[in-house]
Amino acid sequence: MGPAMPLFGPVTPNFLAIWSGVNPFASSSLACSTFSNHWAEALACELDALSARRVEGLFLATGALQRGHFLLKSGRHGDRYLEKWALLQHPDAAAEVCALLAERALVVAQAAAVEIDLVAGPTTGGVLLAYEIGRLLGVRGIFAEEVAGDTGAVRREFRRGFQIPPRARVLMVDDILTTGGSLQALLPPLLAAGAHPIAAAAVASRSPDLRSIEIPGRESIPLIAAPTPDLPTYEASECPLCAAGEPI
């Protein structure tokens, strides 16, 4: 067996420090009235750029980012594919991305003046993510699995003795987000238990315009995604790769 793939240690920026209202440049000669009005926004953008390069580097180093012609689970086509298990098989790389998501989830919770009580994800990638992000946040991580009903319709259930306390504030997590369907499927069992989903997080998003998960009759849930490279998707009828005759 060859040596383990070398991966850098965690270098996740401290987003809590950015949004806590403490100006890190307050004692610096850079501090001035103009800068102090914009320091948080500018610094956050810079750290987002650093995080994006870092996350893309992890995808490349683990072989998770692939190029070709792919049919996605959503039915859409894409010319880039993120193989989640290529990333998740490397604990250090997966833990670093999870740390970024956990930190951003804390920012959302802090802004809403709530705490995160529980992390929940769908099988199968969401199992590892829920456990690791739960560990980082100091809370339980649980998962929902697919169950077929009498009519053949598939739904998500929290089984295996998982308990969801009423009014528990839940962070939902998933691996690769395209339409948000897997996260949406977590909502019925969570809401039936009386839980309050406060945010959703994904390792990567193929839909950058998707900023929230909608719940009919309730406030939308903010969506957090690690900074990822552009991952365009197409309907089969509009796929440029299909038009060029490239096989899937």
PDB file of N, CA, C and O in Angstrom, residues 115-120 139-142 158 161-171 187-198 218:
ATOM      1  N   GLU A 115     -29.172  28.685  18.870  1.00  0.00           N
ATOM      2  CA  GLU A 115     -28.119  27.689  18.900  1.00  0.00           C
ATOM      3  C   GLU A 115     -28.525  26.507  18.025  1.00  0.00           C
ATOM      4  O   GLU A 115     -29.711  26.302  17.756  1.00  0.00           O
ATOM      5  N   ILE A 116     -27.546  25.746  17.599  1.00  0.00           N
ATOM      6  CA  ILE A 116     -27.806  24.530  16.824  1.00  0.00           C
ATOM      7  C   ILE A 116     -27.834  23.354  17.796  1.00  0.00           C
ATOM      8  O   ILE A 116     -26.864  23.125  18.530  1.00  0.00           O
ATOM      9  N   ASP A 117     -28.946  22.617  17.813  1.00  0.00           N
ATOM     10  CA  ASP A 117     -29.113  21.497  18.737  1.00  0.00           C
ATOM     11  C   ASP A 117     -28.801  20.147  18.109  1.00  0.00           C
ATOM     12  O   ASP A 117     -28.509  19.183  18.821  1.00  0.00           O
ATOM     13  N   LEU A 118     -28.901  20.074  16.776  1.00  0.00           N
ATOM     14  CA  LEU A 118     -28.848  18.773  16.109  1.00  0.00           C
ATOM     15  C   LEU A 118     -28.443  18.978  14.654  1.00  0.00           C
ATOM     16  O   LEU A 118     -28.797  19.993  14.047  1.00  0.00           O
ATOM     17  N   VAL A 119     -27.685  18.029  14.102  1.00  0.00           N
ATOM     18  CA  VAL A 119     -27.331  18.045  12.681  1.00  0.00           C
ATOM     19  C   VAL A 119     -27.929  16.800  12.041  1.00  0.00           C
ATOM     20  O   VAL A 119     -27.803  15.697  12.584  1.00  0.00           O
ATOM     21  N   ALA A 120     -28.585  16.959  10.898  1.00  0.00           N
ATOM     22  CA  ALA A 120     -29.250  15.836  10.235  1.00  0.00           C
ATOM     23  C   ALA A 120     -28.948  15.857   8.749  1.00  0.00           C
ATOM     24  O   ALA A 120     -28.924  16.920   8.120  1.00  0.00           O
ATOM     25  N   VAL A 139     -22.731  18.606  19.019  1.00  0.00           N
ATOM     26  CA  VAL A 139     -24.111  18.117  19.097  1.00  0.00           C
ATOM     27  C   VAL A 139     -24.204  16.772  18.385  1.00  0.00           C
ATOM     28  O   VAL A 139     -23.255  16.321  17.746  1.00  0.00           O
ATOM     29  N   ARG A 140     -25.374  16.130  18.478  1.00  0.00           N
ATOM     30  CA  ARG A 140     -25.564  14.844  17.812  1.00  0.00           C
ATOM     31  C   ARG A 140     -25.682  15.016  16.295  1.00  0.00           C
ATOM     32  O   ARG A 140     -26.173  16.039  15.815  1.00  0.00           O
ATOM     33  N   GLY A 141     -25.269  13.987  15.570  1.00  0.00           N
ATOM     34  CA  GLY A 141     -25.461  13.930  14.131  1.00  0.00           C
ATOM     35  C   GLY A 141     -26.278  12.700  13.790  1.00  0.00           C
ATOM     36  O   GLY A 141     -25.912  11.586  14.178  1.00  0.00           O
ATOM     37  N   ILE A 142     -27.378  12.861  13.075  1.00  0.00           N
ATOM     38  CA  ILE A 142     -28.246  11.742  12.732  1.00  0.00           C
ATOM     39  C   ILE A 142     -28.532  11.764  11.234  1.00  0.00           C
ATOM     40  O   ILE A 142     -28.209  12.731  10.548  1.00  0.00           O
ATOM     41  N   PHE A 158     -36.271   9.009   9.861  1.00  0.00           N
ATOM     42  CA  PHE A 158     -35.213   8.857  10.859  1.00  0.00           C
ATOM     43  C   PHE A 158     -35.533   7.592  11.645  1.00  0.00           C
ATOM     44  O   PHE A 158     -36.506   7.548  12.402  1.00  0.00           O
ATOM     45  N   GLY A 161     -33.722   4.292  16.113  1.00  0.00           N
ATOM     46  CA  GLY A 161     -33.824   4.845  17.453  1.00  0.00           C
ATOM     47  C   GLY A 161     -33.451   6.307  17.584  1.00  0.00           C
ATOM     48  O   GLY A 161     -33.353   6.821  18.704  1.00  0.00           O
ATOM     49  N   PHE A 162     -33.252   7.005  16.458  1.00  0.00           N
ATOM     50  CA  PHE A 162     -32.907   8.425  16.535  1.00  0.00           C
ATOM     51  C   PHE A 162     -34.072   9.217  17.139  1.00  0.00           C
ATOM     52  O   PHE A 162     -35.215   9.078  16.705  1.00  0.00           O
ATOM     53  N   GLN A 163     -33.755  10.053  18.093  1.00  0.00           N
ATOM     54  CA  GLN A 163     -34.753  10.887  18.740  1.00  0.00           C
ATOM     55  C   GLN A 163     -34.556  12.348  18.348  1.00  0.00           C
ATOM     56  O   GLN A 163     -33.428  12.857  18.364  1.00  0.00           O
ATOM     57  N   ILE A 164     -35.658  13.009  17.993  1.00  0.00           N
ATOM     58  CA  ILE A 164     -35.620  14.432  17.640  1.00  0.00           C
ATOM     59  C   ILE A 164     -36.497  15.173  18.643  1.00  0.00           C
ATOM     60  O   ILE A 164     -37.722  15.083  18.589  1.00  0.00           O
ATOM     61  N   PRO A 165     -35.885  15.891  19.573  1.00  0.00           N
ATOM     62  CA  PRO A 165     -36.689  16.586  20.584  1.00  0.00           C
ATOM     63  C   PRO A 165     -37.568  17.665  19.947  1.00  0.00           C
ATOM     64  O   PRO A 165     -37.161  18.304  18.972  1.00  0.00           O
ATOM     65  N   PRO A 166     -38.762  17.870  20.481  1.00  0.00           N
ATOM     66  CA  PRO A 166     -39.599  18.978  19.986  1.00  0.00           C
ATOM     67  C   PRO A 166     -38.863  20.309  20.121  1.00  0.00           C
ATOM     68  O   PRO A 166     -38.140  20.540  21.090  1.00  0.00           O
ATOM     69  N   ARG A 167     -39.031  21.137  19.125  1.00  0.00           N
ATOM     70  CA  ARG A 167     -38.419  22.472  19.068  1.00  0.00           C
ATOM     71  C   ARG A 167     -36.897  22.429  18.907  1.00  0.00           C
ATOM     72  O   ARG A 167     -36.227  23.456  19.069  1.00  0.00           O
ATOM     73  N   ALA A 168     -36.342  21.253  18.598  1.00  0.00           N
ATOM     74  CA  ALA A 168     -34.899  21.184  18.349  1.00  0.00           C
ATOM     75  C   ALA A 168     -34.541  22.015  17.128  1.00  0.00           C
ATOM     76  O   ALA A 168     -35.218  21.955  16.099  1.00  0.00           O
ATOM     77  N   ARG A 169     -33.485  22.816  17.241  1.00  0.00           N
ATOM     78  CA  ARG A 169     -33.031  23.650  16.129  1.00  0.00           C
ATOM     79  C   ARG A 169     -32.007  22.854  15.335  1.00  0.00           C
ATOM     80  O   ARG A 169     -30.942  22.511  15.848  1.00  0.00           O
ATOM     81  N   VAL A 170     -32.369  22.562  14.084  1.00  0.00           N
ATOM     82  CA  VAL A 170     -31.636  21.571  13.289  1.00  0.00           C
ATOM     83  C   VAL A 170     -30.898  22.221  12.125  1.00  0.00           C
ATOM     84  O   VAL A 170     -31.456  23.051  11.395  1.00  0.00           O
ATOM     85  N   LEU A 171     -29.647  21.814  11.963  1.00  0.00           N
ATOM     86  CA  LEU A 171     -28.874  22.133  10.766  1.00  0.00           C
ATOM     87  C   LEU A 171     -28.943  20.923   9.846  1.00  0.00           C
ATOM     88  O   LEU A 171     -28.530  19.821  10.228  1.00  0.00           O
ATOM     89  N   LEU A 187     -37.440  17.520   5.343  1.00  0.00           N
ATOM     90  CA  LEU A 187     -38.352  18.410   6.053  1.00  0.00           C
ATOM     91  C   LEU A 187     -39.569  17.703   6.653  1.00  0.00           C
ATOM     92  O   LEU A 187     -39.908  17.957   7.822  1.00  0.00           O
ATOM     93  N   PRO A 188     -40.284  16.828   5.923  1.00  0.00           N
ATOM     94  CA  PRO A 188     -41.483  16.212   6.525  1.00  0.00           C
ATOM     95  C   PRO A 188     -41.211  15.503   7.850  1.00  0.00           C
ATOM     96  O   PRO A 188     -41.936  15.757   8.830  1.00  0.00           O
ATOM     97  N   PRO A 189     -40.194  14.624   7.954  1.00  0.00           N
ATOM     98  CA  PRO A 189     -39.990  13.976   9.254  1.00  0.00           C
ATOM     99  C   PRO A 189     -39.498  14.936  10.336  1.00  0.00           C
ATOM    100  O   PRO A 189     -39.825  14.755  11.515  1.00  0.00           O
ATOM    101  N   LEU A 190     -38.732  15.955   9.958  1.00  0.00           N
ATOM    102  CA  LEU A 190     -38.279  16.927  10.950  1.00  0.00           C
ATOM    103  C   LEU A 190     -39.447  17.752  11.481  1.00  0.00           C
ATOM    104  O   LEU A 190     -39.603  17.934  12.692  1.00  0.00           O
ATOM    105  N   LEU A 191     -40.274  18.249  10.575  1.00  0.00           N
ATOM    106  CA  LEU A 191     -41.403  19.069  10.985  1.00  0.00           C
ATOM    107  C   LEU A 191     -42.434  18.243  11.755  1.00  0.00           C
ATOM    108  O   LEU A 191     -43.055  18.730  12.707  1.00  0.00           O
ATOM    109  N   ALA A 192     -42.601  16.980  11.366  1.00  0.00           N
ATOM    110  CA  ALA A 192     -43.543  16.109  12.074  1.00  0.00           C
ATOM    111  C   ALA A 192     -43.105  15.885  13.519  1.00  0.00           C
ATOM    112  O   ALA A 192     -43.946  15.679  14.409  1.00  0.00           O
ATOM    113  N   ALA A 193     -41.800  15.930  13.759  1.00  0.00           N
ATOM    114  CA  ALA A 193     -41.269  15.754  15.114  1.00  0.00           C
ATOM    115  C   ALA A 193     -41.308  17.050  15.913  1.00  0.00           C
ATOM    116  O   ALA A 193     -40.959  17.052  17.097  1.00  0.00           O
ATOM    117  N   GLY A 194     -41.714  18.147  15.258  1.00  0.00           N
ATOM    118  CA  GLY A 194     -41.758  19.429  15.943  1.00  0.00           C
ATOM    119  C   GLY A 194     -40.443  20.175  15.947  1.00  0.00           C
ATOM    120  O   GLY A 194     -40.273  21.145  16.699  1.00  0.00           O
ATOM    121  N   ALA A 195     -39.500  19.747  15.105  1.00  0.00           N
ATOM    122  CA  ALA A 195     -38.195  20.401  15.043  1.00  0.00           C
ATOM    123  C   ALA A 195     -38.269  21.698  14.252  1.00  0.00           C
ATOM    124  O   ALA A 195     -39.229  21.936  13.499  1.00  0.00           O
ATOM    125  N   HIS A 196     -37.243  22.536  14.414  1.00  0.00           N
ATOM    126  CA  HIS A 196     -37.158  23.804  13.698  1.00  0.00           C
ATOM    127  C   HIS A 196     -35.866  23.823  12.871  1.00  0.00           C
ATOM    128  O   HIS A 196     -34.807  24.142  13.410  1.00  0.00           O
ATOM    129  N   PRO A 197     -35.933  23.451  11.587  1.00  0.00           N
ATOM    130  CA  PRO A 197     -34.738  23.577  10.740  1.00  0.00           C
ATOM    131  C   PRO A 197     -34.351  25.050  10.615  1.00  0.00           C
ATOM    132  O   PRO A 197     -35.192  25.887  10.246  1.00  0.00           O
ATOM    133  N   ILE A 198     -33.107  25.383  10.932  1.00  0.00           N
ATOM    134  CA  ILE A 198     -32.696  26.792  10.911  1.00  0.00           C
ATOM    135  C   ILE A 198     -31.748  27.109   9.761  1.00  0.00           C
ATOM    136  O   ILE A 198     -31.577  28.279   9.403  1.00  0.00           O
ATOM    137  N   ARG A 218     -44.110  28.719   5.801  1.00  0.00           N
ATOM    138  CA  ARG A 218     -43.101  29.028   6.814  1.00  0.00           C
ATOM    139  C   ARG A 218     -41.999  29.875   6.195  1.00  0.00           C
ATOM    140  O   ARG A 218     -41.912  30.021   4.981  1.00  0.00           O
TER     141      ARG A 218
END
